[in-house]
PDB file of C-alpha atoms in Angstrom:
ATOM      1  CA  MET A   1     -31.485  25.353 -40.035  1.00 50.00           C
ATOM      2  CA  LYS A   2     -35.249  24.550 -39.804  1.00 47.00           C
ATOM      3  CA  PHE A   3     -36.827  21.975 -42.008  1.00 48.00           C
ATOM      4  CA  LEU A   4     -40.515  21.670 -42.491  1.00 44.00           C
ATOM      5  CA  ILE A   5     -42.425  19.215 -43.935  1.00 43.00           C
ATOM      6  CA  ILE A   6     -46.311  19.492 -43.849  1.00 42.00           C
ATOM      7  CA  PHE A   7     -49.160  17.319 -45.559  1.00 43.00           C
ATOM      8  CA  SER A   8     -52.215  19.000 -45.940  1.00 39.00           C
ATOM      9  CA  ALA A   9     -54.373  15.949 -46.298  1.00 39.00           C
ATOM     10  CA  ALA A  10     -53.575  12.366 -44.966  1.00 43.00           C
ATOM     11  CA  VAL A  11     -55.499   9.869 -46.968  1.00 44.00           C
ATOM     12  CA  CYS A  12     -55.019   6.663 -44.775  1.00 51.00           C
ATOM     13  CA  PHE A  13     -58.180   5.787 -43.022  1.00 46.00           C
ATOM     14  CA  VAL A  14     -58.116   3.220 -39.917  1.00 47.00           C
ATOM     15  CA  ALA A  15     -61.015   1.502 -38.673  1.00 44.00           C
ATOM     16  CA  GLY A  16     -63.535   3.260 -36.415  1.00 44.00           C
ATOM     17  CA  GLN A  17     -62.736   3.751 -32.646  1.00 57.00           C
ATOM     18  CA  ASP A  18     -64.969   5.339 -29.928  1.00 77.00           C
ATOM     19  CA  PHE A  19     -63.951   8.903 -30.134  1.00 90.00           C
ATOM     20  CA  ASP A  20     -66.627  11.595 -28.759  1.00 91.00           C
ATOM     21  CA  CYS A  21     -66.599  14.276 -31.310  1.00 93.00           C
ATOM     22  CA  PRO A  22     -66.922  17.865 -29.949  1.00 92.00           C
ATOM     23  CA  ASP A  23     -70.049  20.029 -31.124  1.00 91.00           C
ATOM     24  CA  LYS A  24     -67.917  21.941 -33.739  1.00 94.00           C
ATOM     25  CA  ASN A  25     -66.886  20.066 -36.850  1.00 96.00           C
ATOM     26  CA  GLY A  26     -63.102  19.672 -37.622  1.00 96.00           C
ATOM     27  CA  PHE A  27     -60.064  17.625 -36.902  1.00 97.00           C
ATOM     28  CA  TYR A  28     -59.096  16.246 -33.519  1.00 96.00           C
ATOM     29  CA  GLY A  29     -56.157  14.426 -32.408  1.00 95.00           C
ATOM     30  CA  ASP A  30     -56.567  11.347 -30.737  1.00 95.00           C
ATOM     31  CA  PRO A  31     -55.814  11.629 -26.954  1.00 94.00           C
ATOM     32  CA  TYR A  32     -53.253   8.728 -26.850  1.00 94.00           C
ATOM     33  CA  GLN A  33     -51.837   8.489 -30.240  1.00 96.00           C
ATOM     34  CA  CYS A  34     -49.985  11.226 -31.844  1.00 97.00           C
ATOM     35  CA  ASP A  35     -50.319  10.181 -35.498  1.00 97.00           C
ATOM     36  CA  LEU A  36     -54.328   9.238 -35.201  1.00 96.00           C
ATOM     37  CA  TYR A  37     -56.643  11.720 -35.639  1.00 97.00           C
ATOM     38  CA  TYR A  38     -60.440  12.160 -36.462  1.00 96.00           C
ATOM     39  CA  LYS A  39     -62.528  14.100 -38.831  1.00 95.00           C
ATOM     40  CA  CYS A  40     -65.661  14.823 -36.928  1.00 95.00           C
ATOM     41  CA  THR A  41     -69.112  15.904 -39.011  1.00 94.00           C
ATOM     42  CA  LYS A  42     -72.022  16.278 -37.079  1.00 92.00           C
ATOM     43  CA  GLY A  43     -70.711  14.345 -34.111  1.00 91.00           C
ATOM     44  CA  LYS A  44     -69.835  11.521 -36.292  1.00 93.00           C
ATOM     45  CA  ALA A  45     -66.015  10.547 -36.199  1.00 94.00           C
ATOM     46  CA  GLU A  46     -63.994   9.098 -39.263  1.00 94.00           C
ATOM     47  CA  SER A  47     -60.500   7.721 -38.126  1.00 95.00           C
ATOM     48  CA  ARG A  48     -57.476   8.843 -40.103  1.00 95.00           C
ATOM     49  CA  LEU A  49     -53.791   8.113 -39.722  1.00 96.00           C
ATOM     50  CA  CYS A  50     -50.812  10.424 -40.615  1.00 97.00           C
ATOM     51  CA  PRO A  51     -48.317   8.917 -43.301  1.00 97.00           C
ATOM     52  CA  ASP A  52     -45.686   6.874 -41.459  1.00 97.00           C
ATOM     53  CA  GLY A  53     -43.121   9.279 -39.755  1.00 97.00           C
ATOM     54  CA  LEU A  54     -45.586  12.045 -39.337  1.00 97.00           C
ATOM     55  CA  VAL A  55     -47.804  13.136 -36.678  1.00 97.00           C
ATOM     56  CA  PHE A  56     -50.912  15.239 -36.299  1.00 97.00           C
ATOM     57  CA  ALA A  57     -50.841  18.797 -35.653  1.00 95.00           C
ATOM     58  CA  ASP A  58     -53.911  19.533 -33.521  1.00 93.00           C
ATOM     59  CA  GLU A  59     -53.348  23.353 -32.907  1.00 92.00           C
ATOM     60  CA  ASN A  60     -56.298  24.243 -35.331  1.00 94.00           C
ATOM     61  CA  PRO A  61     -59.513  21.733 -35.708  1.00 95.00           C
ATOM     62  CA  ASN A  62     -59.918  23.820 -38.938  1.00 95.00           C
ATOM     63  CA  LYS A  63     -56.891  22.386 -40.689  1.00 94.00           C
ATOM     64  CA  GLU A  64     -56.013  18.672 -41.338  1.00 96.00           C
ATOM     65  CA  LEU A  65     -52.234  18.739 -41.085  1.00 96.00           C
ATOM     66  CA  CYS A  66     -49.151  16.126 -40.529  1.00 96.00           C
ATOM     67  CA  ASP A  67     -45.963  17.362 -39.676  1.00 96.00           C
ATOM     68  CA  ILE A  68     -42.742  15.963 -38.489  1.00 95.00           C
ATOM     69  CA  PRO A  69     -42.493  15.207 -34.981  1.00 94.00           C
ATOM     70  CA  SER A  70     -40.204  17.966 -34.073  1.00 92.00           C
ATOM     71  CA  ASN A  71     -42.410  20.714 -35.120  1.00 93.00           C
ATOM     72  CA  VAL A  72     -45.529  19.232 -32.949  1.00 95.00           C
ATOM     73  CA  ASP A  73     -46.118  19.217 -29.262  1.00 94.00           C
ATOM     74  CA  CYS A  74     -47.701  15.537 -29.009  1.00 94.00           C
ATOM     75  CA  GLY A  75     -47.946  16.285 -24.805  1.00 92.00           C
ATOM     76  CA  ASP A  76     -49.234  13.212 -23.519  1.00 92.00           C
ATOM     77  CA  ARG A  77     -50.187  11.496 -27.013  1.00 94.00           C
ATOM     78  CA  LYS A  78     -47.242   9.171 -26.754  1.00 94.00           C
ATOM     79  CA  GLU A  79     -48.227   6.184 -29.022  1.00 96.00           C
ATOM     80  CA  LEU A  80     -47.584   5.962 -32.693  1.00 96.00           C
ATOM     81  CA  GLN A  81     -48.511   3.370 -35.468  1.00 96.00           C
ATOM     82  CA  GLU A  82     -45.976   0.451 -36.207  1.00 96.00           C
ATOM     83  CA  PRO A  83     -43.118   1.990 -38.399  1.00 96.00           C
ATOM     84  CA  LYS A  84     -42.714   0.815 -41.956  1.00 96.00           C
ATOM     85  CA  PRO A  85     -39.030   0.972 -42.429  1.00 95.00           C
ATOM     86  CA  SER A  86     -36.934   0.802 -45.650  1.00 94.00           C
ATOM     87  CA  LYS A  87     -33.296   0.878 -46.170  1.00 91.00           C
ATOM     88  CA  GLY A  88     -31.965   4.263 -45.131  1.00 90.00           C
ATOM     89  CA  CYS A  89     -35.323   5.077 -43.467  1.00 94.00           C
ATOM     90  CA  PRO A  90     -36.468   4.390 -40.050  1.00 95.00           C
ATOM     91  CA  ARG A  91     -39.856   5.528 -40.861  1.00 96.00           C
ATOM     92  CA  GLN A  92     -41.457   6.269 -44.654  1.00 97.00           C
ATOM     93  CA  ASN A  93     -41.303  10.069 -43.918  1.00 97.00           C
ATOM     94  CA  GLY A  94     -38.965  12.481 -41.839  1.00 95.00           C
ATOM     95  CA  TYR A  95     -35.611  13.736 -41.394  1.00 95.00           C
ATOM     96  CA  PHE A  96     -33.074  10.951 -39.961  1.00 95.00           C
ATOM     97  CA  ARG A  97     -29.467  10.663 -39.008  1.00 91.00           C
ATOM     98  CA  HIS A  98     -26.906   9.232 -41.584  1.00 90.00           C
ATOM     99  CA  PRO A  99     -26.272   5.435 -41.184  1.00 87.00           C
ATOM    100  CA  ASP A 100     -22.479   6.347 -40.926  1.00 86.00           C
ATOM    101  CA  PRO A 101     -22.166   7.242 -37.354  1.00 84.00           C
ATOM    102  CA  GLN A 102     -19.036   9.529 -38.259  1.00 82.00           C
ATOM    103  CA  ALA A 103     -21.353  11.349 -40.945  1.00 85.00           C
ATOM    104  CA  CYS A 104     -22.692  13.915 -38.261  1.00 88.00           C
ATOM    105  CA  ASP A 105     -22.719  16.543 -40.864  1.00 86.00           C
ATOM    106  CA  LYS A 106     -24.973  14.755 -43.204  1.00 88.00           C
ATOM    107  CA  PHE A 107     -28.662  13.390 -42.808  1.00 93.00           C
ATOM    108  CA  TYR A 108     -31.393  11.618 -44.795  1.00 94.00           C
ATOM    109  CA  PHE A 109     -34.532  12.932 -45.974  1.00 95.00           C
ATOM    110  CA  CYS A 110     -37.068  10.271 -46.294  1.00 95.00           C
ATOM    111  CA  SER A 111     -40.006  10.792 -48.638  1.00 95.00           C
ATOM    112  CA  ASP A 112     -42.254   7.612 -48.931  1.00 95.00           C
ATOM    113  CA  GLY A 113     -39.590   5.270 -47.895  1.00 95.00           C
ATOM    114  CA  VAL A 114     -37.202   6.788 -50.589  1.00 96.00           C
ATOM    115  CA  PRO A 115     -33.898   8.392 -48.659  1.00 94.00           C
ATOM    116  CA  ASN A 116     -32.215  11.229 -50.071  1.00 94.00           C
ATOM    117  CA  GLU A 117     -29.059  12.497 -48.579  1.00 90.00           C
ATOM    118  CA  HIS A 118     -28.378  16.017 -47.632  1.00 89.00           C
ATOM    119  CA  PRO A 119     -25.234  17.832 -46.342  1.00 85.00           C
ATOM    120  CA  CYS A 120     -25.644  20.377 -43.312  1.00 85.00           C
ATOM    121  CA  PRO A 121     -23.812  23.744 -43.913  1.00 80.00           C
ATOM    122  CA  PRO A 122     -20.385  23.857 -43.006  1.00 74.00           C
ATOM    123  CA  GLY A 123     -19.547  23.910 -39.404  1.00 76.00           C
ATOM    124  CA  LEU A 124     -23.055  22.120 -38.399  1.00 85.00           C
ATOM    125  CA  PHE A 125     -23.863  18.758 -37.338  1.00 89.00           C
ATOM    126  CA  PHE A 126     -27.521  17.011 -37.734  1.00 93.00           C
ATOM    127  CA  ASP A 127     -29.615  16.942 -34.476  1.00 92.00           C
ATOM    128  CA  GLU A 128     -32.330  14.138 -34.854  1.00 88.00           C
ATOM    129  CA  GLU A 129     -34.249  15.451 -31.740  1.00 88.00           C
ATOM    130  CA  THR A 130     -34.962  18.678 -33.445  1.00 90.00           C
ATOM    131  CA  SER A 131     -34.699  17.642 -37.288  1.00 91.00           C
ATOM    132  CA  ASN A 132     -32.156  20.794 -37.425  1.00 91.00           C
ATOM    133  CA  CYS A 133     -28.498  21.490 -38.478  1.00 91.00           C
ATOM    134  CA  ASP A 134     -27.074  23.105 -35.342  1.00 90.00           C
ATOM    135  CA  TRP A 135     -23.597  24.127 -33.861  1.00 89.00           C
ATOM    136  CA  LYS A 136     -21.450  21.091 -33.293  1.00 83.00           C
ATOM    137  CA  GLU A 137     -21.256  22.061 -29.721  1.00 84.00           C
ATOM    138  CA  SER A 138     -24.833  21.972 -29.187  1.00 87.00           C
ATOM    139  CA  VAL A 139     -25.555  18.702 -31.027  1.00 87.00           C
ATOM    140  CA  PRO A 140     -25.191  15.643 -28.340  1.00 84.00           C
ATOM    141  CA  ARG A 141     -23.467  13.447 -31.008  1.00 80.00           C
ATOM    142  CA  GLN A 142     -19.521  12.401 -30.996  1.00 79.00           C
ATOM    143  CA  CYS A 143     -17.947  12.473 -34.451  1.00 77.00           C
ATOM    144  CA  ASP A 144     -14.214  12.517 -33.575  1.00 67.00           C
ATOM    145  CA  LYS A 145     -13.436  11.715 -37.456  1.00 64.00           C
ATOM    146  CA  VAL A 146     -16.194  13.485 -39.721  1.00 65.00           C
ATOM    147  CA  THR A 147     -16.479  11.360 -42.946  1.00 69.00           C
ATOM    148  CA  LYS A 148     -15.786  13.365 -46.330  1.00 76.00           C
ATOM    149  CA  ASP A 149     -17.135  12.531 -49.562  1.00 81.00           C
ATOM    150  CA  VAL A 150     -14.288  11.759 -51.794  1.00 86.00           C
ATOM    151  CA  LEU A 151     -14.497  11.664 -55.686  1.00 92.00           C
ATOM    152  CA  ASP A 152     -13.253   9.004 -57.836  1.00 91.00           C
ATOM    153  CA  ASP A 153     -10.142  10.951 -58.492  1.00 92.00           C
ATOM    154  CA  GLY A 154      -9.379  11.336 -54.604  1.00 91.00           C
ATOM    155  CA  PHE A 155     -10.569  15.099 -54.342  1.00 94.00           C
ATOM    156  CA  SER A 156     -12.535  16.136 -51.299  1.00 90.00           C
ATOM    157  CA  CYS A 157     -13.558  19.506 -50.036  1.00 88.00           C
ATOM    158  CA  PRO A 158     -10.971  21.089 -48.031  1.00 88.00           C
ATOM    159  CA  ASP A 159     -11.992  22.479 -44.447  1.00 81.00           C
ATOM    160  CA  GLY A 160     -12.528  26.049 -43.363  1.00 81.00           C
ATOM    161  CA  GLU A 161     -14.266  28.888 -45.590  1.00 83.00           C
ATOM    162  CA  VAL A 162     -13.331  30.276 -48.918  1.00 87.00           C
ATOM    163  CA  GLN A 163     -13.087  34.120 -49.544  1.00 86.00           C
ATOM    164  CA  GLY A 164     -14.736  35.349 -52.776  1.00 83.00           C
ATOM    165  CA  PRO A 165     -13.269  38.372 -54.442  1.00 80.00           C
ATOM    166  CA  ASN A 166     -15.428  40.669 -52.347  1.00 81.00           C
ATOM    167  CA  GLY A 167     -14.339  39.153 -49.129  1.00 81.00           C
ATOM    168  CA  ARG A 168     -17.280  37.145 -48.667  1.00 86.00           C
ATOM    169  CA  ALA A 169     -17.244  33.496 -47.824  1.00 86.00           C
ATOM    170  CA  LEU A 170     -18.353  31.299 -50.995  1.00 87.00           C
ATOM    171  CA  PRO A 171     -21.690  29.314 -50.355  1.00 86.00           C
ATOM    172  CA  HIS A 172     -20.266  26.886 -52.979  1.00 89.00           C
ATOM    173  CA  PRO A 173     -16.444  27.199 -53.343  1.00 91.00           C
ATOM    174  CA  THR A 174     -14.586  26.197 -56.570  1.00 94.00           C
ATOM    175  CA  PHE A 175     -11.058  24.788 -56.789  1.00 95.00           C
ATOM    176  CA  PRO A 176      -8.810  24.213 -59.679  1.00 95.00           C
ATOM    177  CA  HIS A 177      -7.938  20.880 -61.097  1.00 95.00           C
ATOM    178  CA  PRO A 178      -4.336  20.113 -60.434  1.00 93.00           C
ATOM    179  CA  GLU A 179      -3.700  18.789 -64.041  1.00 93.00           C
ATOM    180  CA  ASP A 180      -6.306  20.247 -66.463  1.00 95.00           C
ATOM    181  CA  CYS A 181      -6.814  23.984 -66.768  1.00 95.00           C
ATOM    182  CA  GLN A 182     -10.200  23.193 -68.309  1.00 95.00           C
ATOM    183  CA  LYS A 183     -11.593  21.542 -65.252  1.00 96.00           C
ATOM    184  CA  PHE A 184     -12.564  22.442 -61.733  1.00 96.00           C
ATOM    185  CA  TYR A 185     -14.305  21.064 -58.493  1.00 96.00           C
ATOM    186  CA  ILE A 186     -17.149  22.554 -56.739  1.00 94.00           C
ATOM    187  CA  CYS A 187     -17.977  21.955 -53.017  1.00 91.00           C
ATOM    188  CA  ARG A 188     -21.766  22.385 -52.677  1.00 84.00           C
ATOM    189  CA  ASN A 189     -22.287  23.904 -49.332  1.00 79.00           C
ATOM    190  CA  GLY A 190     -18.814  23.735 -48.781  1.00 81.00           C
ATOM    191  CA  VAL A 191     -18.951  20.174 -48.043  1.00 80.00           C
ATOM    192  CA  GLN A 192     -20.303  18.151 -51.078  1.00 83.00           C
ATOM    193  CA  PRO A 193     -17.477  17.483 -53.926  1.00 90.00           C
ATOM    194  CA  GLN A 194     -18.797  17.791 -57.626  1.00 92.00           C
ATOM    195  CA  LYS A 195     -16.729  18.016 -60.823  1.00 95.00           C
ATOM    196  CA  GLY A 196     -17.115  20.917 -63.187  1.00 95.00           C
ATOM    197  CA  SER A 197     -15.654  21.894 -66.709  1.00 96.00           C
ATOM    198  CA  CYS A 198     -15.210  25.438 -68.484  1.00 95.00           C
ATOM    199  CA  PRO A 199     -17.006  25.535 -71.957  1.00 94.00           C
ATOM    200  CA  SER A 200     -14.790  25.023 -75.112  1.00 89.00           C
ATOM    201  CA  GLY A 201     -12.482  27.985 -75.239  1.00 91.00           C
ATOM    202  CA  LYS A 202     -12.221  28.647 -71.601  1.00 94.00           C
ATOM    203  CA  VAL A 203     -10.222  27.948 -68.525  1.00 96.00           C
ATOM    204  CA  TYR A 204     -10.800  27.993 -64.985  1.00 96.00           C
ATOM    205  CA  ASN A 205      -9.313  31.012 -63.327  1.00 95.00           C
ATOM    206  CA  GLU A 206      -8.720  30.386 -59.679  1.00 92.00           C
ATOM    207  CA  ASP A 207      -8.228  34.098 -58.858  1.00 91.00           C
ATOM    208  CA  THR A 208     -11.659  34.975 -59.989  1.00 91.00           C
ATOM    209  CA  PHE A 209     -13.423  31.485 -59.257  1.00 92.00           C
ATOM    210  CA  MET A 210     -15.046  31.526 -63.082  1.00 93.00           C
ATOM    211  CA  CYS A 211     -13.902  30.357 -66.263  1.00 95.00           C
ATOM    212  CA  ASP A 212     -11.857  32.895 -68.210  1.00 95.00           C
ATOM    213  CA  ASP A 213      -9.827  33.333 -71.509  1.00 94.00           C
ATOM    214  CA  ALA A 214      -6.848  31.244 -71.471  1.00 93.00           C
ATOM    215  CA  GLU A 215      -4.369  34.210 -72.023  1.00 92.00           C
ATOM    216  CA  LYS A 216      -5.515  35.647 -68.528  1.00 93.00           C
ATOM    217  CA  VAL A 217      -4.764  32.528 -66.461  1.00 94.00           C
ATOM    218  CA  PRO A 218      -0.935  32.023 -65.973  1.00 93.00           C
ATOM    219  CA  GLY A 219       0.248  28.472 -66.835  1.00 92.00           C
ATOM    220  CA  CYS A 220      -2.798  27.952 -69.044  1.00 94.00           C
ATOM    221  CA  GLU A 221      -1.949  30.255 -71.906  1.00 91.00           C
ATOM    222  CA  ASN A 222      -1.387  27.599 -74.443  1.00 90.00           C
ATOM    223  CA  TYR A 223      -3.723  25.031 -73.234  1.00 92.00           C
ATOM    224  CA  PHE A 224      -5.604  25.437 -76.344  1.00 89.00           C
ATOM    225  CA  GLU A 225      -2.732  25.420 -78.866  1.00 82.00           C
ATOM    226  CA  GLY A 226      -3.515  22.654 -81.536  1.00 65.00           C
ATOM    227  CA  GLN A 227      -7.138  22.193 -80.518  1.00 66.00           C
ATOM    228  CA  SER A 228     -10.352  23.025 -82.291  1.00 53.00           C
ATOM    229  CA  GLN A 229     -11.814  26.494 -81.283  1.00 46.00           C
ATOM    230  CA  ASP A 230     -15.345  25.413 -82.268  1.00 46.00           C
ATOM    231  CA  LYS A 231     -17.511  27.173 -79.823  1.00 41.00           C
ATOM    232  CA  ASN A 232     -20.161  24.392 -80.042  1.00 40.00           C
ATOM    233  CA  LYS A 233     -17.841  21.628 -79.224  1.00 41.00           C
ATOM    234  CA  LEU A 234     -18.732  20.320 -75.653  1.00 39.00           C
ATOM    235  CA  PRO A 235     -15.625  19.772 -73.286  1.00 39.00           C
ATOM    236  CA  LYS A 236     -14.471  16.597 -72.297  1.00 39.00           C
ATOM    237  CA  LYS A 237     -16.220  15.086 -69.262  1.00 34.00           C
ATOM    238  CA  ALA A 238     -14.301  14.919 -66.086  1.00 34.00           C
TER     239      ALA A 238
END
């Protein structure tokens, strides 16, 4: 699972430094600092910095591209600007491991210092070296007890794949609520639990993984007895 983040133009300018521009106009990386580069115009260099967390991709001088470090071969350009960390983000931009050491199957995507939590697909762990989700066996991390997300009513996504009616694994399997025929649970990517509810007049059918007529679902035939069948009425929130 490969992630890509490219900034077509970095707008952070730094103080001019001694840099010998080639004859051809274009964008050239600093020989020592991977997130520093120069716009060369008629032999004159203008210094620029990638957004914090990104580095300059110097393969094509005609393109001004900043990307995540795992997508760029910095070579001898080992130096970087001072990080600007924020809560959950070691740097302002990029993909980073989850702060919970046991949450190996989750990661943070940081954009301008704002963290966004994402799950890996089932069975994969996040590898910070490559910014990818990879098979557990290939990721150098120790997660003996992977932390699961748990809803306020105690539901968490079960382990293993769920086969759909066609025999294929469901990417976002659903599960019945133990007490309410109209409600159900969704497991995004098989690991991230979320509450769901069928529309008025329908109940959840665990055989088809869909909302269905009450009379077609054993045990839920009388669910709507005494209730309004107004189709415009929204179901109660879970």
